Structures are given as structure tokens and as C-alpha cells.
GROMACS .gro file of C-alpha atoms in nm:
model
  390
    1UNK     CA    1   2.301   7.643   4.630
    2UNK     CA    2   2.323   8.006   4.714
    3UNK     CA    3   2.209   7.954   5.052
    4UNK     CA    4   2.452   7.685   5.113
    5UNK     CA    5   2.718   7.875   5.043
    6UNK     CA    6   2.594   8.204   5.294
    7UNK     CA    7   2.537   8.466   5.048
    8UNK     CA    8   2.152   8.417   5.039
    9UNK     CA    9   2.015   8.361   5.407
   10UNK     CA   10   1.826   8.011   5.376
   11UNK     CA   11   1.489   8.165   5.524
   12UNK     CA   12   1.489   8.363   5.257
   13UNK     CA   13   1.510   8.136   4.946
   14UNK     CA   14   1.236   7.894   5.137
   15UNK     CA   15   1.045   8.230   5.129
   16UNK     CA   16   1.056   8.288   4.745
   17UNK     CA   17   1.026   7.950   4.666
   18UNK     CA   18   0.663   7.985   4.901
   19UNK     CA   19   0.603   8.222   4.672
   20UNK     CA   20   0.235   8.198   4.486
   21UNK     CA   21   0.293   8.369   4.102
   22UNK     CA   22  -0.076   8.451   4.123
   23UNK     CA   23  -0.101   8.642   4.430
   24UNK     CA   24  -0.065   9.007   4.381
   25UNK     CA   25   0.245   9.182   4.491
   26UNK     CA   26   0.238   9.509   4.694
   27UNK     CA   27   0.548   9.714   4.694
   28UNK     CA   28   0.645   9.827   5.040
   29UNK     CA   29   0.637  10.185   5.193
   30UNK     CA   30   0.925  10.339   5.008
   31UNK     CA   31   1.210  10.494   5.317
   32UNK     CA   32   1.354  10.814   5.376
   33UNK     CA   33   1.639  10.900   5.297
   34UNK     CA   34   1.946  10.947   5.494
   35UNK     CA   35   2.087  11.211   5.567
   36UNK     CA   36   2.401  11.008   5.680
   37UNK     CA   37   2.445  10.646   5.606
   38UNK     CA   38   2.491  10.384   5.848
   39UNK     CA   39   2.910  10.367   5.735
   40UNK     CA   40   2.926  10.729   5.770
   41UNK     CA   41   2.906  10.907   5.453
   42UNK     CA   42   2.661  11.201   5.353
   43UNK     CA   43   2.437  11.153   5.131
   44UNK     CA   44   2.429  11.514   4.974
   45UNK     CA   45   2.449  11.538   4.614
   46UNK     CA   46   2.648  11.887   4.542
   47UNK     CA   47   2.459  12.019   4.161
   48UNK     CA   48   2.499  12.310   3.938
   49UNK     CA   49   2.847  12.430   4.112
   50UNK     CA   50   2.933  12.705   3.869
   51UNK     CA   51   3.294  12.835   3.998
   52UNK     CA   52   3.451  12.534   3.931
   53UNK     CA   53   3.795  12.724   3.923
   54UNK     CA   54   3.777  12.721   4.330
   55UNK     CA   55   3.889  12.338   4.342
   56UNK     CA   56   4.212  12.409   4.146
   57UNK     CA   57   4.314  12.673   4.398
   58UNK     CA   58   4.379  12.376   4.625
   59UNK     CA   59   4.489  12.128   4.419
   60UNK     CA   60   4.686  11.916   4.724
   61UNK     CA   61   4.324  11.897   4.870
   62UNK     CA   62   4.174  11.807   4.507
   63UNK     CA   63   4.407  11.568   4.419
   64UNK     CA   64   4.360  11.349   4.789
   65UNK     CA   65   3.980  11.382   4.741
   66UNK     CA   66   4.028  11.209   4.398
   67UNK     CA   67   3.917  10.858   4.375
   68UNK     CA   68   4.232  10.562   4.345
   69UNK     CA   69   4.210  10.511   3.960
   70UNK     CA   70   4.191  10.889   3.923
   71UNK     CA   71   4.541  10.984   4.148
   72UNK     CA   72   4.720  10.685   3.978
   73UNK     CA   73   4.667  10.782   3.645
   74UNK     CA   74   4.750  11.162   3.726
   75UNK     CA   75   5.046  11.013   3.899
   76UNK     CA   76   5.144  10.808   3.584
   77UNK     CA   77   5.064  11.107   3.356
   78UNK     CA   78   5.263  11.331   3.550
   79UNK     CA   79   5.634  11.149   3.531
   80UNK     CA   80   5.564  11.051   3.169
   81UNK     CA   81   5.486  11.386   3.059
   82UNK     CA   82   5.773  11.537   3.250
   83UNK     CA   83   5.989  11.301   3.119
   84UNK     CA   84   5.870  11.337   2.722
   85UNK     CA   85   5.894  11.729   2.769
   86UNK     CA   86   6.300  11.710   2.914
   87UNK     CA   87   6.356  11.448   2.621
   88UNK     CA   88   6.221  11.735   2.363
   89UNK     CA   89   6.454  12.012   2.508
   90UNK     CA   90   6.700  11.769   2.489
   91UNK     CA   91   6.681  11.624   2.148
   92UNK     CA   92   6.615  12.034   2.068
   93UNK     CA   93   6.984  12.128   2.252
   94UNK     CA   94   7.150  11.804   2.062
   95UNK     CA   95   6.978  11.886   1.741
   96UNK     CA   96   7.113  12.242   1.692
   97UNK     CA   97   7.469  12.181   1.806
   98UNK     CA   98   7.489  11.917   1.531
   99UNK     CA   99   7.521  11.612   1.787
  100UNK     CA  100   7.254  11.380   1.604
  101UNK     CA  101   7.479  11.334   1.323
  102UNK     CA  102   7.834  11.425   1.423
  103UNK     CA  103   8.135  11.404   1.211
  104UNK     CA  104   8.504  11.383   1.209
  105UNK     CA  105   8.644  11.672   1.360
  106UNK     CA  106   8.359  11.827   1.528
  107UNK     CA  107   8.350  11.967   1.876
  108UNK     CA  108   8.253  11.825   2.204
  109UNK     CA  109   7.858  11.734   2.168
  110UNK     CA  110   7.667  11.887   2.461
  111UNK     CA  111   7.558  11.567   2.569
  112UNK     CA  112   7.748  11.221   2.509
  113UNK     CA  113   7.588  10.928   2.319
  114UNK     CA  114   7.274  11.053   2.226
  115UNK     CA  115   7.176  11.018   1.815
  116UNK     CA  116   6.788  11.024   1.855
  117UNK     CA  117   6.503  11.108   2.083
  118UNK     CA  118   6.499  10.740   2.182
  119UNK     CA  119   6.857  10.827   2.358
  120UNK     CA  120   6.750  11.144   2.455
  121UNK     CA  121   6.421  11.034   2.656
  122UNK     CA  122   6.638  10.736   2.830
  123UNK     CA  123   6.877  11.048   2.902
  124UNK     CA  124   6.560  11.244   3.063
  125UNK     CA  125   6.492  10.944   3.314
  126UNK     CA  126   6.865  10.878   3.377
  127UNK     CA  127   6.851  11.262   3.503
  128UNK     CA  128   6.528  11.298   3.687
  129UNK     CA  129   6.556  10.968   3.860
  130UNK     CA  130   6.890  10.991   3.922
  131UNK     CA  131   6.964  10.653   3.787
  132UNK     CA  132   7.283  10.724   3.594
  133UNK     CA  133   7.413  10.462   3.418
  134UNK     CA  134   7.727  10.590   3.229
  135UNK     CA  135   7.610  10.566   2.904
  136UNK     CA  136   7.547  10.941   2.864
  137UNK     CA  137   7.648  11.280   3.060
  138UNK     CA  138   7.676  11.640   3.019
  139UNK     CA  139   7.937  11.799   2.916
  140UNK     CA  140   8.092  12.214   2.952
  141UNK     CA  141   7.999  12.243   2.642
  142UNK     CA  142   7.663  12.420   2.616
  143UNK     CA  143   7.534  12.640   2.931
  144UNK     CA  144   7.262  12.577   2.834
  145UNK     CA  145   7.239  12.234   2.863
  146UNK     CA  146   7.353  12.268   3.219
  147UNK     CA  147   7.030  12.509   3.299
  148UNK     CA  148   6.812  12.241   3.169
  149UNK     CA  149   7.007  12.003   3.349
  150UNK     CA  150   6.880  12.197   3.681
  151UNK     CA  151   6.527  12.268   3.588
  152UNK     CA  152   6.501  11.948   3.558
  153UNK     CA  153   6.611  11.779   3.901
  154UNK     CA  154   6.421  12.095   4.017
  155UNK     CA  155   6.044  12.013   3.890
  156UNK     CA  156   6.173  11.606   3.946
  157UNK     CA  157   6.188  11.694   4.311
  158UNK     CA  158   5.864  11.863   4.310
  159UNK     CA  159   5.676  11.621   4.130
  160UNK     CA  160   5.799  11.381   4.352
  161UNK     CA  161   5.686  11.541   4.693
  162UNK     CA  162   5.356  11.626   4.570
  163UNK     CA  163   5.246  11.287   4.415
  164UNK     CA  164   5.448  11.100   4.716
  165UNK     CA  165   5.229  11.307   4.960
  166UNK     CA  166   4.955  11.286   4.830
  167UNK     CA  167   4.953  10.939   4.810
  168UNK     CA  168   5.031  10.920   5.191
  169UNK     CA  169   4.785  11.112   5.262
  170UNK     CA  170   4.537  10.901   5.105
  171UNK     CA  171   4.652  10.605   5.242
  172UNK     CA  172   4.665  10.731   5.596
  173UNK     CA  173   4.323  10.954   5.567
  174UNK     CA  174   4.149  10.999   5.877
  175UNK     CA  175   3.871  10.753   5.767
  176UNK     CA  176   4.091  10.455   5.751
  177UNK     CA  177   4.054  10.453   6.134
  178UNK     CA  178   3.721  10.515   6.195
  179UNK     CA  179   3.700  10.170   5.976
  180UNK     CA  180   3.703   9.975   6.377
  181UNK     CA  181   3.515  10.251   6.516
  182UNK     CA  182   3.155  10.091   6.536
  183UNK     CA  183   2.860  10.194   6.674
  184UNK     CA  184   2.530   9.942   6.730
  185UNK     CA  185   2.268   9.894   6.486
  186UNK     CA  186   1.981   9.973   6.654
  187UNK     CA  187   1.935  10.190   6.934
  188UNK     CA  188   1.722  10.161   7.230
  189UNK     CA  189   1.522  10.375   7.440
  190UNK     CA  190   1.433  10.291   7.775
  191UNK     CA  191   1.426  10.358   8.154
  192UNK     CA  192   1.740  10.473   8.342
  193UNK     CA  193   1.783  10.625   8.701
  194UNK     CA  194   1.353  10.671   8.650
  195UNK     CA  195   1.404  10.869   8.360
  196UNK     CA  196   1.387  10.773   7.982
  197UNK     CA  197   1.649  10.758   7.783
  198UNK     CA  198   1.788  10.696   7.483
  199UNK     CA  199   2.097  10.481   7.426
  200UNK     CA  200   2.315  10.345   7.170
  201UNK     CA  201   2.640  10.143   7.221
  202UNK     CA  202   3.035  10.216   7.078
  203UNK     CA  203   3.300  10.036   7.069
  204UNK     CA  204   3.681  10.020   6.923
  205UNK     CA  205   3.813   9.727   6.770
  206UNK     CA  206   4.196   9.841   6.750
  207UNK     CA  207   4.394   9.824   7.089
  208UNK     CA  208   4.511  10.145   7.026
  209UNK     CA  209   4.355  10.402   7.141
  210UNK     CA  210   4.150  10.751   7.076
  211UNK     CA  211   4.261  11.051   7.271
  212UNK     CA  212   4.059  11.265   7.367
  213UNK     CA  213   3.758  11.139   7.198
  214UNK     CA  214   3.410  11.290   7.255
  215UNK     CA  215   3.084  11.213   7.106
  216UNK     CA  216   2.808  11.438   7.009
  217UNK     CA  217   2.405  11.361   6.882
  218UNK     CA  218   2.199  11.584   6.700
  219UNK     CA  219   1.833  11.510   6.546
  220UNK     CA  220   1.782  11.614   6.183
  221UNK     CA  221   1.407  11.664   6.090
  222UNK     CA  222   1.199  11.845   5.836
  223UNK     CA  223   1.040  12.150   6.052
  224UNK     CA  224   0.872  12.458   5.932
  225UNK     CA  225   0.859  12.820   6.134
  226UNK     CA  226   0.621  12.997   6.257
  227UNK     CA  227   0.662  13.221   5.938
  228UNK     CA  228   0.614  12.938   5.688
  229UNK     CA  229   0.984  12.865   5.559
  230UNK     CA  230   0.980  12.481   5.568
  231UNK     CA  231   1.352  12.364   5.668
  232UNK     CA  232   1.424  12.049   5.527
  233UNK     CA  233   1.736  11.941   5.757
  234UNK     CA  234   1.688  12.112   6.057
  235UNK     CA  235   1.956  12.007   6.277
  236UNK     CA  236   1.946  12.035   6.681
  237UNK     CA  237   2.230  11.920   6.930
  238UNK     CA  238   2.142  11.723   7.233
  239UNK     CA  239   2.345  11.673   7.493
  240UNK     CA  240   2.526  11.283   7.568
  241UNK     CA  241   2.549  11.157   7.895
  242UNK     CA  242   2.820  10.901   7.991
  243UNK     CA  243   2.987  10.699   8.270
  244UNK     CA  244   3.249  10.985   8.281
  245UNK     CA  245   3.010  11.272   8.272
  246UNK     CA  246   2.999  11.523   7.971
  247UNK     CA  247   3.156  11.442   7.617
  248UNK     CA  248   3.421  11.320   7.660
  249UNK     CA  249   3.458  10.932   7.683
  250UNK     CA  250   3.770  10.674   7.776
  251UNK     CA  251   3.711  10.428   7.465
  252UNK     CA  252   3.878  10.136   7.607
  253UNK     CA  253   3.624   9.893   7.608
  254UNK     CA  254   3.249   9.961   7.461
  255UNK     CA  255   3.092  10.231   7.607
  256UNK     CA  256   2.643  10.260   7.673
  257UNK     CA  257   2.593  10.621   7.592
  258UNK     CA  258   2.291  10.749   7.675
  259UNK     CA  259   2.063  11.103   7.632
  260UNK     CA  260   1.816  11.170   7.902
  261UNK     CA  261   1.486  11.255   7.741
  262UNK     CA  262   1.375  11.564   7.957
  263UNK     CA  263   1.204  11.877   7.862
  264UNK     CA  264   1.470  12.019   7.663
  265UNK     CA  265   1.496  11.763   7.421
  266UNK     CA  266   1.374  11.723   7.134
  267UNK     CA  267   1.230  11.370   7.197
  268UNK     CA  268   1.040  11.448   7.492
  269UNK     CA  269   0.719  11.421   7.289
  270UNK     CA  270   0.847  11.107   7.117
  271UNK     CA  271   0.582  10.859   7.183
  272UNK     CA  272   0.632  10.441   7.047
  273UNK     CA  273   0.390  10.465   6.812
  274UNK     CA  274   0.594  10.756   6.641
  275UNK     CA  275   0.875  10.465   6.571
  276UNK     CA  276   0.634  10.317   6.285
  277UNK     CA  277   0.550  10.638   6.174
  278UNK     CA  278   0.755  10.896   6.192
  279UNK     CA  279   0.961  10.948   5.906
  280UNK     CA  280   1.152  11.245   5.942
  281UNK     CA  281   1.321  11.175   6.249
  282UNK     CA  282   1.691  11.111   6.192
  283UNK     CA  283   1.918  11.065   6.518
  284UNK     CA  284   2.309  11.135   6.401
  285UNK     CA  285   2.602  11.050   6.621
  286UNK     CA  286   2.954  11.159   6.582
  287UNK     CA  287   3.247  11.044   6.730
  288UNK     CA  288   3.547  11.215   6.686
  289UNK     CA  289   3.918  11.181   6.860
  290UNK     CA  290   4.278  11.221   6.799
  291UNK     CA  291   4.486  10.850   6.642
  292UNK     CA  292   4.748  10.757   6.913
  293UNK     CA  293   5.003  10.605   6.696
  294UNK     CA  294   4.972  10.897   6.424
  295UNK     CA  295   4.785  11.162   6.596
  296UNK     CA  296   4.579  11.229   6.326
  297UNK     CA  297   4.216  11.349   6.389
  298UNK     CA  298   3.981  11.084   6.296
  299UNK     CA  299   3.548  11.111   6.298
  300UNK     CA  300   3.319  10.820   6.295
  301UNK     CA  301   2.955  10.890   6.188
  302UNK     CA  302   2.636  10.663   6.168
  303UNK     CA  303   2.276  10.766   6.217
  304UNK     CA  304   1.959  10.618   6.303
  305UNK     CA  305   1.619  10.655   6.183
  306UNK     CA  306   1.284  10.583   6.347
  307UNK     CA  307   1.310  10.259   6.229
  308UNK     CA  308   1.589  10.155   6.440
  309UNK     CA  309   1.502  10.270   6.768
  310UNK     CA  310   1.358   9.994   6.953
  311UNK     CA  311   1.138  10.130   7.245
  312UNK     CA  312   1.156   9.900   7.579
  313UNK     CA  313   1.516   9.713   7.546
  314UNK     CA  314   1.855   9.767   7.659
  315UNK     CA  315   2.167   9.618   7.559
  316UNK     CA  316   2.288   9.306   7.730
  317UNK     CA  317   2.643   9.326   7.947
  318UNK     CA  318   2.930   9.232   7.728
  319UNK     CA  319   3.196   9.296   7.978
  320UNK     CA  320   3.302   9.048   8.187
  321UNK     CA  321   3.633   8.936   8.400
  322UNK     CA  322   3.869   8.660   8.305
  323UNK     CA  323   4.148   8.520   8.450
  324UNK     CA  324   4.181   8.873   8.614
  325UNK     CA  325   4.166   9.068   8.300
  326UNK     CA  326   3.851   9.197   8.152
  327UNK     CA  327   3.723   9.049   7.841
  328UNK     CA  328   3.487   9.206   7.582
  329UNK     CA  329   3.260   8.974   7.388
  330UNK     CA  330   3.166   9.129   7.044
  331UNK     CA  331   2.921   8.875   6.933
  332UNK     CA  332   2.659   9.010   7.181
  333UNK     CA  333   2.778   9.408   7.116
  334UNK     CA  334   2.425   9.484   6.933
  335UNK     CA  335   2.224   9.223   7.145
  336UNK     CA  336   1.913   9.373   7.346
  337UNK     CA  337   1.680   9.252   7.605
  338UNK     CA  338   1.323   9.332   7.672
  339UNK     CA  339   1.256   9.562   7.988
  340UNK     CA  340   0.958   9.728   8.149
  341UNK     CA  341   0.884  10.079   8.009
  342UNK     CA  342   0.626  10.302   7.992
  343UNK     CA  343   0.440  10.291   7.645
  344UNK     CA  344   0.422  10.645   7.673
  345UNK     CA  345   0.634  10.982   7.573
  346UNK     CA  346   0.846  11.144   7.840
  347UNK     CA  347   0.637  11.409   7.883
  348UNK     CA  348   0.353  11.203   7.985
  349UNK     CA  349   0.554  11.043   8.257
  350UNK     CA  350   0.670  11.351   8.420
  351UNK     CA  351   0.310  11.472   8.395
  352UNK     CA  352   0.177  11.136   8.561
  353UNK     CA  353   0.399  11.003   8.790
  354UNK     CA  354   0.178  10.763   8.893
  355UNK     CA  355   0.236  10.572   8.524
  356UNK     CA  356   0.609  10.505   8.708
  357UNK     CA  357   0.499  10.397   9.031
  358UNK     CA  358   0.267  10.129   8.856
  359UNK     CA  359   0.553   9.989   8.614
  360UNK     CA  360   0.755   9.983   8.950
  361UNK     CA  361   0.490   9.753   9.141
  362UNK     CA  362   0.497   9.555   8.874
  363UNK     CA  363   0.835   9.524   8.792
  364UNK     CA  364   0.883   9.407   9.158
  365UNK     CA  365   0.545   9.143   9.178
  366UNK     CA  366   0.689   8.978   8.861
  367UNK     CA  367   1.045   8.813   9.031
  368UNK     CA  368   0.805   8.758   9.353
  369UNK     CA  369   0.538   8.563   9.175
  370UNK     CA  370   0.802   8.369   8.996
  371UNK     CA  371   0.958   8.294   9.316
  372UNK     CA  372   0.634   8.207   9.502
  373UNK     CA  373   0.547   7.925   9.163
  374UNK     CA  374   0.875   7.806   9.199
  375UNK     CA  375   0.833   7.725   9.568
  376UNK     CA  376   0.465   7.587   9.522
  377UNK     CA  377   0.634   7.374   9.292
  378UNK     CA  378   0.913   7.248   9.487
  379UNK     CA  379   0.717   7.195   9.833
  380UNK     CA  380   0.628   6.830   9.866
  381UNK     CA  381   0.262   6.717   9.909
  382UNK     CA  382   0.153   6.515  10.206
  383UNK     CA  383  -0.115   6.266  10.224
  384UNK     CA  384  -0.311   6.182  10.562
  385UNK     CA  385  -0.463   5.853  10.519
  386UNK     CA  386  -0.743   5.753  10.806
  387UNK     CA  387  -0.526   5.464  10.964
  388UNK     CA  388  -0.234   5.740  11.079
  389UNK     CA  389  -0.519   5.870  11.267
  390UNK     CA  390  -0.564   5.641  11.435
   0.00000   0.00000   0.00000
């Protein structure tokens, strides 16, 4: 039933259902963990923070880093306990001038209608809201009442530009964006211009675009120095090349970015059988650029382990033109094709050239053998029979 629905893939259920009770079960090679996820997020657990007092310096920041049900209840909290606190000094002002209980002949009350601290919280929301219905209204009786009377519009206004901010801010955080920001799910590594490479594919979703956006890599690893000290996250930029050249990128349509594995990088002794077995590798890209409609900075992360590098494959064109326009088909965006490579690291092949030159020969007797079956195939067969000779 699940599988007929989509939310259990149907190989999967005819897999379990296989299933022999008796056979013994082997639990599988437990992963590393990420440093960044695949949406983005780090996966660093901050412990034993002792000067807790730092976050309240900032509360703007504090408050937009809160989760939803957090800010609306502080947002909730924050008008009713205003409003309770103004109904107080106003019960307070009408209780000592003898306005709860007036009687015949006494002066002006500070404030009209109001006999209890029901009236008198109603009054504290007519005033900070500004909804003013009639009912009740200060009078020149008390100066005092008229001070509260300001406070109170005062610290209205300010709870009002805080909470309202904040609450834009969280709706338009920079993250929101990077939501159509994707990037592929594997990467690949393979031959480019002679030389290997390493490439992953990014594309936008939106038809907006991102200004000035540039991308950057680095490799996270666990390393240890020549002294000893073992460095858990030891992170190392490498450079990005592009169509454009450099950094920077014009996101239009989805973009191959590539990293040429040469002797300053820090895969050129990556080898394919490291893939399977090398666990501490950790690729991370970032790709950050300014929102045109709000001009807001925006950064889109993902990351890719050894895993998810598949060695000898490159991405399939998804870029076509149409009806002279070019069109962009997403369903093939992570698709990949088998090519020749070199099972071997990069320093190998600059070492041994010759490892190229072979892979090149034959690269180019492979389309020529095809074609040369093709024809045998195709050519017709004659038969000489004895009375034609004759």
C-alpha cells in the first residue's frame, strides 16, 4: 500500500518482503559525519557556553535567530504584558483620585468611564493601539495621567518596530533564497582540456537573478602536523574554474564548475580507490551573491563526501535551443554519463604521460571500430554461383 502511494519506493518493500528472518543481519559501516549537510546547515553543536549574558547584548540578532513558536510567543507576551502593566497605572491613577466609585458632586475623574480594571485594561489597548472608540478619554485633570498617557504611545511605538522587524526579518532571511539555489548530488571527477578535474553542477530555479555571485570550494579533513597536534577540521581553499574565468559566475542558466586537480591541490594524490575508503575527505562549496529584487546577501552551502564523487562521468548537456530561446531541462540536472579516465591519481598522470596517450588511442579506436561493425554489417554479400562463370 505504501509503495502505491510513493512514500516507500516499490524495490524496496519487494526487498524486505525477500527478506529471510533467519539469516543474520550485519549492520553497515557507520558514515562520517558532516561537517555541512547536503541543505546547507552546520552541523556543529555549540556546548558548555558559559557567558551567556553576550546573546542579550544583541537582542535584535537573538530574537531573529529564535525559532517561529519562540518569536510568536515573545511577540504575544510582549503586547499583553505592556498592555496589563498601563491598565495597573491606570486603575492606580483612577483609584487614588476616587474615580472607581464617584459620587455626587465630585470633581472631574482623570479618566472618563472607567469603574474597574476591566475598563481600565480596554482603556490601555484603546491608547496603545490607537483604536479609540469614545467610550473613555483623558481629561486636564491629573498631569499625571497625561505623562502616562505619553509613556505609553512611547514604548507602544517601540514595541511595535522591534517585534514588526523582527518578524520581517525572519521572513525575508537570506536563506529563504538560497531555498532554489541547488547544487547536484553527486559530483564527478573526470578529464577536461587533458587534465583531471573535478566538477559539480549549479543551478537557479527563480528567474531572478544573483548579482555578483561567486562560488568558492574548500576540503575539510582530519590532518595532523608535523608536531603531533591532530586538527580535526582542517580546512583548505581551492581555487574554481568557470566558463567566465575566476569566481565569479553569470547564474542564468546552470553552470559546470570545475577545479583542475594539479599539484597544488589538495586532491592531486586522490586516487578512485580512495572514494570507498576515504572517510575524512569532505569537499564544501559555497555560493554566495547579492538578491536582485531585495538586494539582500544570500549563501547557499552543500558538501560532498567521498561517497559522492563518482570517478569517470560527467554530467549530460541540459541546455538546449527552442523556438529561438534556450531551454533548461531540470530533470536531467544531476544526470551523468560514463567517460574514459584514467584509474589513476593526478599525480600519476603528470608523472606518466604515456597513461594519457593510451586512454587517447583508445578513446579514438572505440567510435572507429563501431563504425567499421556497422559497415560490415550493412555491406551486402554476393554469391558467385559456377553457371555466371560461365
Amino acid at each position: 500500500m505504501l509503495s502505491r502511494k510513493g512514500i516507500i519506493p516499490e524495490e524496496y518493500v519487494l526487498t524486505r518482503l525477500a527478506e529471510d528472518p533467519a539469516e543474520p543481519r550485519y549492520r553497515a559501516r557507520e558514515r562520517r559525519a558532516r561537517f555541512v549537510s547536503k541543505k546547507g546547515n552546520c552541523n556543529v553543536a555549540h556546548k558548555n557556553i558559559r557567558e551567556q549574558g553576550r546573546f542579550l547584548q544583541d537582542v535584535f540578532t537573538t530574537l531573529v535567530d529564535l525559532k517561529w513558536p519562540h518569536t510568536l510567543l515573545i511577540f504575544t507576551m510582549s503586547f499583553l504584558c505592556s498592555w496589563l502593566l498601563f491598565a495597573m497605572a491606570w486603575w492606580l491613577i483612577a483609584f487614588a483620585h476616587g474615580d472607581l466609585a464617584p459620587s455626587e458632586g465630585t470633581a472631574e475623574p482623570c479618566v472618563t468611564s472607567i469603574h474597574s480594571f476591566s475598563s481600565a485594561f480596554l482603556f490601555s489597548i484603546e491608547v496603545q493601539v490607537t483604536i479609540g472608540f469614545g467610550g473613555r478619554m483623558v481629561t486636564e485633570e491629573c498631569p499625571l495621567a497625561i505623562l502616562i498617557l505619553i509613556v505609553q504611545n512611547i514604548v507602544g511605538l517601540m514595541i511595535n518596530a522591534i517585534m514588526l522587524g523582527c518578524i520581517f526579518m525572519k521572513t525575508a532571511q537570506a536563506h529563504r533564497r538560497a531555498e532554489t539555489l541547488i547544487f547536484s548530488k553527486h559530483a564527478v571527477i573526470a578529464l577536461r582540456h587533458g587534465r583531471l578535474c573535478f566538477m559539480l553542477r549549479v543551478g537557479d530555479l527563480r528567474k531572478s537573478m544573483i548579482i555578483s555571485a561567486t562560488i568558492h570550494m574548500q576540503v575539510v579533513r582530519k590532518t595532523t602536523s608535523p608536531e603531533g597536534e591532530v586538527v580535526p577540521l582542517h580546512q583548505v581553499d581551492i581555487p574554481m574554474e568557470n566558463g567566465v574565468g575566476g569566481n565569479s559566475i553569470f547564474l542564468v542558466a546552470p553552470l559546470i564548475i570545475y577545479h583542475v586537480i594539479d599539484a597544488n591541490s589538495p586532491l592531486y594524490d586522490l586516487a578512485p580507490s580512495d572514494l570507498h575508503h576515504h572517510q575524512d575527505l569532505e569537499i564544501i562549496v559555497i555560493l554566495e551573491g547579492v538578491v536582485e529584487t531585495t538586494g539582500i546577501t544570500t549563501q547557499a552551502r552543500t558538501s560532498y563526501l567521498a561517497d559522492e564523487i563518482l570517478w569517470g562521468q560527467r554530467f549530460v548537456p541540459i541546455v538546449a535551443e527552442e523556438d529561438g530561446r534556450y531551454s533548461v531541462d531540470y530533470s536531467k540536472f544531476g544526470n551523468t554519463i560514463k567517460v574514459p579516465t584514467p584509474l589513476c591519481t593526478a599525480r600519476q598522470l603528470d608523472e606518466d604521460h604515456s597513461l594519457l596517450e593510451a586512454l587517447t588511442l583508445a578513446s579514438a579506436r572505440g567510435p572507429l571500430r563501431k563504425r567499421s561493425l556497422a559497415m560490415a554489417k550493412a555491406k551486402p554479400k554476393f554469391s558467385i554461383s559456377p553457371d555466371s562463370l560461365s
